[in-house]
Short mmCIF file of C-alpha atoms and ligand atoms in Angstrom, two decimals:
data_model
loop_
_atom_site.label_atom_id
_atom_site.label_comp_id
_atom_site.label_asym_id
_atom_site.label_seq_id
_atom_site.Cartn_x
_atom_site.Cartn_y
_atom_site.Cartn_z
CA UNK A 1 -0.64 -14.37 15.29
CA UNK A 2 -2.93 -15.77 17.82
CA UNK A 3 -5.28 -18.46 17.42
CA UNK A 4 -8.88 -17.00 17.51
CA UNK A 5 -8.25 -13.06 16.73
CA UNK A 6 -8.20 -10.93 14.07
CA UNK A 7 -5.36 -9.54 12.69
CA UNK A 8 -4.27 -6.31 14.63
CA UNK A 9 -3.06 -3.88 11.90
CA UNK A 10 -0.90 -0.86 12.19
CA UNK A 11 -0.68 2.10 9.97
CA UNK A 12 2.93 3.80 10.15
CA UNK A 13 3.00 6.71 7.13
CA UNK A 14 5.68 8.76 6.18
CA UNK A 15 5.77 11.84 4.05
CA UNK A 16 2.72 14.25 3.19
CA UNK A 17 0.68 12.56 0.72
CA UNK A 18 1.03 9.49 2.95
CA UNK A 19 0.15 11.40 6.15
CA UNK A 20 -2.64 12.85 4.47
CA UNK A 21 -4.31 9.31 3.57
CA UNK A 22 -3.53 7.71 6.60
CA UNK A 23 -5.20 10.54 8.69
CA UNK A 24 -8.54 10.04 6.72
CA UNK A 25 -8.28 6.57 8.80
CA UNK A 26 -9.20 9.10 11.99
CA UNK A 27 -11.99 11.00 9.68
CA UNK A 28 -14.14 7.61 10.18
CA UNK A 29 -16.44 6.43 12.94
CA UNK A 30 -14.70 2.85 13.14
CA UNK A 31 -11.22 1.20 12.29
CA UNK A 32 -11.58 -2.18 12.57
CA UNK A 33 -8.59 -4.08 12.36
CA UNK A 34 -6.75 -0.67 12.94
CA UNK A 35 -8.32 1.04 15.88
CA UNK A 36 -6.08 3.77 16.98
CA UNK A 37 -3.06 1.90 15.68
CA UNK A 38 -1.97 5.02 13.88
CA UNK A 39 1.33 6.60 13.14
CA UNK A 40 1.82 9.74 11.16
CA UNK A 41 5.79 10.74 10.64
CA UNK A 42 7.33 13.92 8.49
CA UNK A 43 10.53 15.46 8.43
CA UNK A 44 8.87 18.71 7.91
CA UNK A 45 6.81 20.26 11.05
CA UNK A 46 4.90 22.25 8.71
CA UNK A 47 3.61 19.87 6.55
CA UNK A 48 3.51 17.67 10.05
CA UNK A 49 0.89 20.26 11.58
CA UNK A 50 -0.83 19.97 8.76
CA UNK A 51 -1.32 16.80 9.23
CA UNK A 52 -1.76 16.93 13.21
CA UNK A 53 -4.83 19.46 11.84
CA UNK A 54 -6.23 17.16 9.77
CA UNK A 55 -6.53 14.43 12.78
CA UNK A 56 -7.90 16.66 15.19
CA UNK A 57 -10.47 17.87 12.92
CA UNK A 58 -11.65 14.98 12.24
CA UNK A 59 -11.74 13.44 15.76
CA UNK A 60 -13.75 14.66 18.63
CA UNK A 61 -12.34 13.40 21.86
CA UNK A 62 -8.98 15.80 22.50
CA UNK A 63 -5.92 13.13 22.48
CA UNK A 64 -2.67 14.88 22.50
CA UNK A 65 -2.53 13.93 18.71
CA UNK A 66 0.98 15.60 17.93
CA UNK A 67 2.52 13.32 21.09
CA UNK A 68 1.25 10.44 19.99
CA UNK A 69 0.51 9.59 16.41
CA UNK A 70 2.63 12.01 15.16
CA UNK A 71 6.34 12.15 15.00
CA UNK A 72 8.95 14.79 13.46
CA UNK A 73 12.48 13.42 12.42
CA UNK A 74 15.74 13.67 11.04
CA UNK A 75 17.07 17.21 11.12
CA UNK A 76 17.11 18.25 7.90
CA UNK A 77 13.44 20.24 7.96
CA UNK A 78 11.93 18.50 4.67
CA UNK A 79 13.69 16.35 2.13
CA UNK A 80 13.43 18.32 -0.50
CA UNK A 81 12.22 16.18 -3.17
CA UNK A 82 15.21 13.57 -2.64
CA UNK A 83 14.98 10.29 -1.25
CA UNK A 84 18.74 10.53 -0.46
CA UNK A 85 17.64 12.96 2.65
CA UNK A 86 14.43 11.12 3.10
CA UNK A 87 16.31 8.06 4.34
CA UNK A 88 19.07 9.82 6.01
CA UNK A 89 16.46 11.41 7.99
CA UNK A 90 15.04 8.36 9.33
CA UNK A 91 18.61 6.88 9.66
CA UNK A 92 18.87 9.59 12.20
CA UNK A 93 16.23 9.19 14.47
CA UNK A 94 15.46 5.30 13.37
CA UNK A 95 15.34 4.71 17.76
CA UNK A 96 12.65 7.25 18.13
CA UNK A 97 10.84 5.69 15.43
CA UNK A 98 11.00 2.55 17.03
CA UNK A 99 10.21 3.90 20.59
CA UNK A 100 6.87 5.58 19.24
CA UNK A 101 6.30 2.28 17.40
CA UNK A 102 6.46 0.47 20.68
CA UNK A 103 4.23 3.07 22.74
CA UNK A 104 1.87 3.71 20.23
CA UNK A 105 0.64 0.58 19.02
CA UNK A 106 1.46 -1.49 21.57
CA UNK A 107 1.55 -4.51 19.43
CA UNK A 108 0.55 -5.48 16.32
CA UNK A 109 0.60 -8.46 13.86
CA UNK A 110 1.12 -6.23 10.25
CA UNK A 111 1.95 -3.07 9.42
CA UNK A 112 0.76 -1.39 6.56
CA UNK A 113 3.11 1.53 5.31
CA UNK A 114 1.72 4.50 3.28
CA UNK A 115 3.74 6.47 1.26
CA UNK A 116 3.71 8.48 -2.11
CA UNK A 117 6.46 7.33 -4.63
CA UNK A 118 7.20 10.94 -6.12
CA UNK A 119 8.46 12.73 -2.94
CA UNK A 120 11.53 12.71 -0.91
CA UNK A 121 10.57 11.92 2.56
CA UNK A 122 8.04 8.83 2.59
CA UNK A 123 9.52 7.48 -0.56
CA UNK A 124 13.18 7.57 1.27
CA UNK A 125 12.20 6.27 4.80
CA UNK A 126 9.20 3.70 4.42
CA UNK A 127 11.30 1.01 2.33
CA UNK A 128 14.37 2.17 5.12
CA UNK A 129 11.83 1.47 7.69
CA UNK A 130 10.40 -1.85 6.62
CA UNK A 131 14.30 -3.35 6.12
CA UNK A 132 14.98 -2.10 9.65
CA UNK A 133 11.56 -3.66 10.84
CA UNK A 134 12.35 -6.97 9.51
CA UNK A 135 16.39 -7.60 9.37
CA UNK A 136 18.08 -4.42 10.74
CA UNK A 137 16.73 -4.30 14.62
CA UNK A 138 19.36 -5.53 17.46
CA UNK A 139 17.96 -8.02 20.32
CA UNK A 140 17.79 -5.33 22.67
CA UNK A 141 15.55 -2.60 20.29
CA UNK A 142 13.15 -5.47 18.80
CA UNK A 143 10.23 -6.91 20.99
CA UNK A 144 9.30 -10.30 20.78
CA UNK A 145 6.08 -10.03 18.61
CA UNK A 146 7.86 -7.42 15.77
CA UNK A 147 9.53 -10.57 14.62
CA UNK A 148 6.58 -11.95 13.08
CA UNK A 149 4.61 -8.79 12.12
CA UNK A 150 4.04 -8.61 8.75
CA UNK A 151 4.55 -5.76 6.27
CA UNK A 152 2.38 -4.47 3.21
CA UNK A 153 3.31 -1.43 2.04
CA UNK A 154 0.72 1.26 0.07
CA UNK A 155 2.62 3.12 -2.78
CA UNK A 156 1.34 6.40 -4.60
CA UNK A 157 2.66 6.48 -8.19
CA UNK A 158 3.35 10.36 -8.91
CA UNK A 159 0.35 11.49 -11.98
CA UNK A 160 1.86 11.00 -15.01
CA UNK A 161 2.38 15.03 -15.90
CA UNK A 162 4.79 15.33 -12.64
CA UNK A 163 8.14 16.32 -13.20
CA UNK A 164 10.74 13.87 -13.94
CA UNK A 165 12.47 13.80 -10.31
CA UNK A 166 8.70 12.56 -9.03
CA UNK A 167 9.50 9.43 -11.42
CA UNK A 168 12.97 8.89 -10.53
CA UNK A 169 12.37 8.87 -7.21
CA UNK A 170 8.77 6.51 -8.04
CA UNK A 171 11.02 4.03 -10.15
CA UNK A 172 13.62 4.10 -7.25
CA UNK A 173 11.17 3.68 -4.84
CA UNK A 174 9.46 0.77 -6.13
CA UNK A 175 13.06 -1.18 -6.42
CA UNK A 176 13.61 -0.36 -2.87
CA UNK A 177 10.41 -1.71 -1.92
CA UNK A 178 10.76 -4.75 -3.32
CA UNK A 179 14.27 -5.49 -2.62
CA UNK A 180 16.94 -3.99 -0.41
CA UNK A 181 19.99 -3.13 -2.01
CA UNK A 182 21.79 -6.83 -1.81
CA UNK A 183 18.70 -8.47 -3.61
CA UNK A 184 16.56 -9.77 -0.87
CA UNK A 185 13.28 -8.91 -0.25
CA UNK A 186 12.51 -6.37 1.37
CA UNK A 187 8.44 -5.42 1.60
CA UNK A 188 5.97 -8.68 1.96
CA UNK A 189 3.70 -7.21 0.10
CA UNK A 190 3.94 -4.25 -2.03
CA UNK A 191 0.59 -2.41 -3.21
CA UNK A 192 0.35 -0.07 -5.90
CA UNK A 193 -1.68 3.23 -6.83
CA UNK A 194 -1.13 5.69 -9.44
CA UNK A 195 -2.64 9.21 -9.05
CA UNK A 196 -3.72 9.29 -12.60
CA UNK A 197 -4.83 6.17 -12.99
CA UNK A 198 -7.74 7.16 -9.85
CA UNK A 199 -8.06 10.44 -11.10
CA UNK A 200 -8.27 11.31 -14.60
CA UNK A 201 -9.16 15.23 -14.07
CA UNK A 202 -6.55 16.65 -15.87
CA UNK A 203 -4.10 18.59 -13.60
CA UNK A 204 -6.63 19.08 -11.10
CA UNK A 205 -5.53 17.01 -8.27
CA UNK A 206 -8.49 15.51 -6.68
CA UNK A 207 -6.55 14.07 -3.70
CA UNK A 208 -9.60 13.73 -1.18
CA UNK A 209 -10.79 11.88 -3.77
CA UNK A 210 -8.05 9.14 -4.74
CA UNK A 211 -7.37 8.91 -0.77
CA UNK A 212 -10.86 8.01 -0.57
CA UNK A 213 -10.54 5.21 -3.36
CA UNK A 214 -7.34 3.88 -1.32
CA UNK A 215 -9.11 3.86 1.77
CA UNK A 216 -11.97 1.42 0.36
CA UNK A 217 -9.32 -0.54 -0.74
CA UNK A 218 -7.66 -1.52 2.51
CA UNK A 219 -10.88 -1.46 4.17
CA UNK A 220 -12.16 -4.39 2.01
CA UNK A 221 -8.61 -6.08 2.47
CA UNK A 222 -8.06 -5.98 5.83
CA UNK A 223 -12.29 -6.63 6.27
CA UNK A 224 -11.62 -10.02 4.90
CA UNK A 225 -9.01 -10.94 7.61
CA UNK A 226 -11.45 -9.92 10.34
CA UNK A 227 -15.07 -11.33 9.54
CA UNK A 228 -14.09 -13.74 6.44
CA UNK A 229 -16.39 -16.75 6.28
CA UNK A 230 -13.39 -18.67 4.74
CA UNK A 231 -10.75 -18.53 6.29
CA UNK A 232 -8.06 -16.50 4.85
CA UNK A 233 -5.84 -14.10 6.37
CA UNK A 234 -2.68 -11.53 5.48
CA UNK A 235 -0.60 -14.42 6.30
CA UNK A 236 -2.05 -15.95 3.30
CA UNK A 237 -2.02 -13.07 1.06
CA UNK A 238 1.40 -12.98 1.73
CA UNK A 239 3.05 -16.31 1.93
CA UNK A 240 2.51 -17.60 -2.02
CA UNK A 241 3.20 -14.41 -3.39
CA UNK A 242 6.57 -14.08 -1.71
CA UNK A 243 7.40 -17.88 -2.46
CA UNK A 244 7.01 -16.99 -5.73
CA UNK A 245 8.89 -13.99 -6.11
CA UNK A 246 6.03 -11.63 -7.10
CA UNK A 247 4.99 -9.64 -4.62
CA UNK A 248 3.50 -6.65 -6.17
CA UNK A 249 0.03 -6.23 -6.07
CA UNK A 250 -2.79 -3.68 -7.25
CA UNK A 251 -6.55 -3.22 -6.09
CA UNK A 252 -9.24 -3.37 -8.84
CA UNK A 253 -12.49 -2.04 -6.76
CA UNK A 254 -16.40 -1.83 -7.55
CA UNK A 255 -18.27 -0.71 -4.82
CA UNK A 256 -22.18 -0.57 -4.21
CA UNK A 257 -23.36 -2.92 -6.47
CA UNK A 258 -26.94 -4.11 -6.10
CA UNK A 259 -26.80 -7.43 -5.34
CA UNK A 260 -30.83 -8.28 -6.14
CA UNK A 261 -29.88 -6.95 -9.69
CA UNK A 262 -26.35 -7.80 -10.31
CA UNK A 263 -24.95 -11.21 -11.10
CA UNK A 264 -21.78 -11.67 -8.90
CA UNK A 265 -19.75 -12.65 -12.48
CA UNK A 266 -20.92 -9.04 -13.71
CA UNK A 267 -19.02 -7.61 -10.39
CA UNK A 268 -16.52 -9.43 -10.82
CA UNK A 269 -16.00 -8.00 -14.41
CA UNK A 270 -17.03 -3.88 -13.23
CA UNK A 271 -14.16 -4.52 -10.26
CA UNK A 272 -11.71 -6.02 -12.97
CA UNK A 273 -12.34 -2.84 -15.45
CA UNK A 274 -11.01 -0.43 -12.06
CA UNK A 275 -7.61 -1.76 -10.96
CA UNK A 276 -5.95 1.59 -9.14
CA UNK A 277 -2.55 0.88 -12.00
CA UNK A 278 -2.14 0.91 -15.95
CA UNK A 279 -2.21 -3.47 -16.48
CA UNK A 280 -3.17 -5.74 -18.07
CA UNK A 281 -5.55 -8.28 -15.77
CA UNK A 282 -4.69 -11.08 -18.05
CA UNK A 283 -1.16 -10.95 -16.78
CA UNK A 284 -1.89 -11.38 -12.89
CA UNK A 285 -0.68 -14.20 -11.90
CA UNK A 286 -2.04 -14.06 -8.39
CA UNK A 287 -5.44 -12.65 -7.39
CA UNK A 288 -7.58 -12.66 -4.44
CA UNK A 289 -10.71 -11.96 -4.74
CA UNK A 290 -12.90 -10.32 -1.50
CA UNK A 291 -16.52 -10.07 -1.97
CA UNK A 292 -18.48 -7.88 0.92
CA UNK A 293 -22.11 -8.19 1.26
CA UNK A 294 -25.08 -7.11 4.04
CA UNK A 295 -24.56 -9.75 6.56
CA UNK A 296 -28.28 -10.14 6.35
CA UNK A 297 -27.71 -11.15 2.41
CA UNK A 298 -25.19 -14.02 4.18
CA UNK A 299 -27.11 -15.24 6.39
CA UNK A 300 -30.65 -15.54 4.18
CA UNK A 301 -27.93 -17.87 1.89
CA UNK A 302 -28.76 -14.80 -1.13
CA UNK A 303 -25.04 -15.13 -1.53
CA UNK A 304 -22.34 -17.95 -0.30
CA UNK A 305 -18.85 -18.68 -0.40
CA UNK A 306 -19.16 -21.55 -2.76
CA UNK A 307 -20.83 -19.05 -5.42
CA UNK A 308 -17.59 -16.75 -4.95
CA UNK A 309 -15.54 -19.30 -5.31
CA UNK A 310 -17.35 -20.56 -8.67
CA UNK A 311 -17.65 -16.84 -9.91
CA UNK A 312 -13.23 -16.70 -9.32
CA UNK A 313 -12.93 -19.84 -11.52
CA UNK A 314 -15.88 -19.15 -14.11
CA UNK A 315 -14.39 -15.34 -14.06
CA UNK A 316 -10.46 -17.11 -14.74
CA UNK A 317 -11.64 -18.99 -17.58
CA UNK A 318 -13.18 -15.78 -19.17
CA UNK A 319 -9.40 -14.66 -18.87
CA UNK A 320 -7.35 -17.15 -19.74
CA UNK A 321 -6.06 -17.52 -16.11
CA UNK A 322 -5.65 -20.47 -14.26
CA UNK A 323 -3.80 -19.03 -11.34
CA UNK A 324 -3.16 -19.19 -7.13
CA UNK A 325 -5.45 -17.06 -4.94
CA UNK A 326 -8.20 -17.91 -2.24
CA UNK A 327 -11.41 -15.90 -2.34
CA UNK A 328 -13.16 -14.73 0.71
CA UNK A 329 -16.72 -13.56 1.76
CA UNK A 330 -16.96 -10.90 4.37
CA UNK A 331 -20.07 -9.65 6.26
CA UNK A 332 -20.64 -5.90 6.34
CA UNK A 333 -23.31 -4.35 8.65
CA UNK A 334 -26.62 -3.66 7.88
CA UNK A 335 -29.34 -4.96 5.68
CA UNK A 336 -29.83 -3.96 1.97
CA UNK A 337 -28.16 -5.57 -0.85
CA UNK A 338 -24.95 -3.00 -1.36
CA UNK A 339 -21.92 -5.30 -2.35
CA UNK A 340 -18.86 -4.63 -2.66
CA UNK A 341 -15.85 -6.50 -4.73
CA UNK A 342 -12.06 -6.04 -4.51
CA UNK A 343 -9.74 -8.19 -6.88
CA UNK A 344 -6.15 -7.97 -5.38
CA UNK A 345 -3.99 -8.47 -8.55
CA UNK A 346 -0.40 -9.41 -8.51
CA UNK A 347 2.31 -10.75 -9.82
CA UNK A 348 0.67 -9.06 -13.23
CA UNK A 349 3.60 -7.02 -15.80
CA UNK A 350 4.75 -3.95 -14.75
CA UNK A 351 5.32 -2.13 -18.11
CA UNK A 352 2.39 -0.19 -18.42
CA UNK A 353 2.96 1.58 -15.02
CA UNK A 354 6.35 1.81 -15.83
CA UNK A 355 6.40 3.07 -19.35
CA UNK A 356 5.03 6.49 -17.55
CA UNK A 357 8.50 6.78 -15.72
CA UNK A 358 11.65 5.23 -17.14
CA UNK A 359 12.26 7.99 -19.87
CA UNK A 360 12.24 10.40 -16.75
CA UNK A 361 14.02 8.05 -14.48
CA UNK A 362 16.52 7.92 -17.25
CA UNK A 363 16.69 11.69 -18.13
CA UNK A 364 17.28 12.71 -14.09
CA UNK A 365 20.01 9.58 -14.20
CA UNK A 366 21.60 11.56 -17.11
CA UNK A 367 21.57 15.01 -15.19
CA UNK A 368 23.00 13.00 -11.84
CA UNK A 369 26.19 11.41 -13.66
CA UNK A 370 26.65 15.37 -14.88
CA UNK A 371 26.16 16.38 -11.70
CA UNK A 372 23.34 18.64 -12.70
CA UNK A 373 20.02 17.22 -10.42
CA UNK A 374 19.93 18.37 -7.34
CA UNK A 375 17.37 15.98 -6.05
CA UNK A 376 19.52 13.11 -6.31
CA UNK A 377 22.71 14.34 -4.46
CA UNK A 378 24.38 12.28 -2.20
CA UNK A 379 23.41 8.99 -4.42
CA UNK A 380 26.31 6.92 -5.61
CA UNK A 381 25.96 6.04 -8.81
CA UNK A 382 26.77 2.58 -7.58
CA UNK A 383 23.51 2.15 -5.48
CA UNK A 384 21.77 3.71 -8.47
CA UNK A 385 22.77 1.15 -10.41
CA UNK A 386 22.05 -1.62 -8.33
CA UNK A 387 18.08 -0.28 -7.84
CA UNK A 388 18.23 -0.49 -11.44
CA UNK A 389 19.47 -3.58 -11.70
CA UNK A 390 17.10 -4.76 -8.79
CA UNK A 391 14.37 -4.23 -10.25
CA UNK A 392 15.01 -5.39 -13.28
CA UNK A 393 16.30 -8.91 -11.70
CA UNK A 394 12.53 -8.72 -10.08
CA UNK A 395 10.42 -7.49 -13.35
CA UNK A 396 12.77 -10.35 -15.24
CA UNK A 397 11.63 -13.04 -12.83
CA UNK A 398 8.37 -11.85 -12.37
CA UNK A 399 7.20 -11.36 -15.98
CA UNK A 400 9.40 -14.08 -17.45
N1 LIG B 501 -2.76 10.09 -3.73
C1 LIG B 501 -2.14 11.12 -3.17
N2 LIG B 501 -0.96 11.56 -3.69
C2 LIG B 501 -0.37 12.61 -3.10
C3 LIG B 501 -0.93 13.25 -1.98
N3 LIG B 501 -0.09 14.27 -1.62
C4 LIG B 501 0.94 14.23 -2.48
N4 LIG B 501 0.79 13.24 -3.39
C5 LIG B 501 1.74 12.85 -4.46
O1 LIG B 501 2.96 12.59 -3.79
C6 LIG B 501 4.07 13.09 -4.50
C7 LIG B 501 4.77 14.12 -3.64
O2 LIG B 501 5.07 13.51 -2.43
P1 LIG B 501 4.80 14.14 -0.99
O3 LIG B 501 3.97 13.16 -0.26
O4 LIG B 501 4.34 15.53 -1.06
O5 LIG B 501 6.31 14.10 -0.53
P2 LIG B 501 6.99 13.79 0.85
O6 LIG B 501 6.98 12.34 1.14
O7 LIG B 501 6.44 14.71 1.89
O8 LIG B 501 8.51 14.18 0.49
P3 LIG B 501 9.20 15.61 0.24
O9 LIG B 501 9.72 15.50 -1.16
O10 LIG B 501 10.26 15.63 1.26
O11 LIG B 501 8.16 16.66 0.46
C8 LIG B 501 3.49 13.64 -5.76
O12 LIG B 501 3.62 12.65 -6.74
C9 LIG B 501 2.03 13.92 -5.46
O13 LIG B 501 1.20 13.82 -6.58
C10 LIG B 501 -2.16 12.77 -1.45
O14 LIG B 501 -2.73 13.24 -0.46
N5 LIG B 501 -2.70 11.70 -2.09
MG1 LIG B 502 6.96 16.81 2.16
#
């Protein structure tokens, strides 16, 4: 990254549900961070013009969306529901991928990857994509400045009624994530949201509406690498975490808080009772706090890094924590007293999410080794085993 810029993100996302929150990026009057750094891919051009739709009705000036931040691939026409195809898709057309990459953003210092966990096709290529981003590209496909880019991936946990395939391939997904198959790493960062957890309106599925949630999420977290008084960056988000070995993270949000009423402790605390997973905050063992306030409440000294910092510590104690993370203040336009406060928790125990899924991981499992699920054909039961045992080796590390 160079000295004296802000972090140029990227959004590459892959599937529907991940096409449909990354195109509410275009719905908005300003990106920064992100600009026009957009990438929307399906194996499905239905579902892609959809998509393509979406864009250019949010977006006034006519760019040749569907030649630019859209791409169809793989030749299978969907991926129905199995992550198998997903991946074998992207395996096909992984230099077309990388070509648009190239053209489209131009360059770019992280990526963030969006994809829901219950389908077949962004669930199958995003943690395929990030692997190939980081250790599979040959001299002459890679660029210079993809070496260092960093990637954060955004993961949709399927609502908890979904049918069992959704939470194979969620419990799959999350392994492959984390960790290729031989036990590296594979994501920097992975972020998680469950659909249930944002939206607990029964079997309505209020997508706008937990898109919307995500959105303000990444907004605050990539706001505090642009305008941050302190001086914190992704680099830092992601360097402890990974040295670690717990790399999983999950936003807890309050937004709109009035800052003339509102200790920052009691935000703090509202932000803590929202994180977008089932957890427990007491297990985190990483969290970075970003506080966003008027710029006019900055600059009149009505709130300062040093009383952030002293909230994070005072706000630890209240838990029982004593852990790693840097807090940052970030400026937001405007006058007022609005703020906003996003806790990044990681590192925390993964049960709780996970107790949703592993009966129905284990049930489809079942049906595979009797050959009876067709969403899981073409899996070896040898690399299902080893994304078992992957993330198992991470959850036993991780939660001790
Ligand atoms: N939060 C959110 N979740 C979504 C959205 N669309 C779908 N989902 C969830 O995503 C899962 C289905 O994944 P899709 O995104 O439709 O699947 P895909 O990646 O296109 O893969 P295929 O199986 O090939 O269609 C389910 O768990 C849905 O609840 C969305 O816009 N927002
Ligand atoms: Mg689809």
């Amino acid at each position: 990254m160079s000295q004296g810029q802000f972090t140029r993100w990227a959004v590459i996302a892959s599937g529907e549900g991940g096409g449909r929150i990354a195109s509410q990026f275009f719905s908005r009057a300003e990106n920064p961070g992100i600009e026009d750094r957009i990438l929307v891919m399906n194996t499905n051009r239905n579902d892609i013009r959809n998509t393509v739709d979406r864009i250019d009705a949010a977006i006034t000036e006519d760019a040749d969306i569907e030649s630019t931040h859209a791409l169809e691939f793989g030749d299978l026409a969907g991926a129905g529901n199995s992550y198998h195809n997903g991946r074998k898709a992207a395996e096909q057309d992984l230099d077309r991928i990388i070509n648009r990459v190239k053209r489209v953003f131009g360059t770019a210092d992280a990526f963030l990857h969006v994809a829901t966990l219950g389908g077949g096709t962004g669930n199958g290529s995003i943690p395929y994509v990030i692997d190939q981003f980081k250790n599979g590209l040959s001299v002459g496909e890679s660029e210079p400045w993809m070496d260092s880019v960093i990637h954060v991936a955004m993961a949709v946990w399927p609502f908890y009624w979904e049918p069992d395939q959704r939470h194979f391939n969620a419990v799959c997904g999350l392994s492959r994530l984390l960790k290729v198959l031989d036990g590296g790493q594979n994501a920097d960062m992975v972020i998680l949201a469950a659909n249930s957890q944002l939206d607990d309106g029964g079997s309505r599925q209020n997508y706008d509406g937990v898109n919307e949630m995500i959105i303000e999420a990444i907004d605050l977290m990539i706001g505090a690498g642009r305008e941050t008084h302190g001086v914190i960056d992704i680099e830092d988000y992601v360097t402890i975490p990974s040295r670690y070995g717990s790399y999983h993270f999950t936003p807890a949000v309050a937004t709109g808080m009035d800052g003339n009423i509102y200790e920052l402790e009691y935000m703090f605390d509202k932000a803590a009772e929202n994180p977008f997973v089932p957890m427990d905050v007491a297990t985190s063992q990483i969290v970075f706090p970003v506080v966003r306030a008027p710029e006019s409440m900055i600059e009149n000294g009505e709130i300062t890094e040093p009383e952030v910092y002293r909230t994070f510590n005072e706000w630890q104690n209240k838990h029982d924590l004593s852990i790693a993370g840097q807090a940052s203040l970030t400026p937001k336009r405007g006058r007022g007293s609005d703020v906003d406060v996003l806790l990044l928790l990681g590192g925390f125990d993964l049960t709780p999410l996970l107790d949703h899924s592993m009966d129905q991981h284990q049930q489809v499992t079942e049906n595979l080794a009797r050959g009876a699920a067709p969403g899981g054909e073409g899996l070896s039961d040898r690399e299902l085993q080893q994304v078992m045992e992957n993330l198992e080796e991470y959850r036993d590390h991780n939660e001790g």
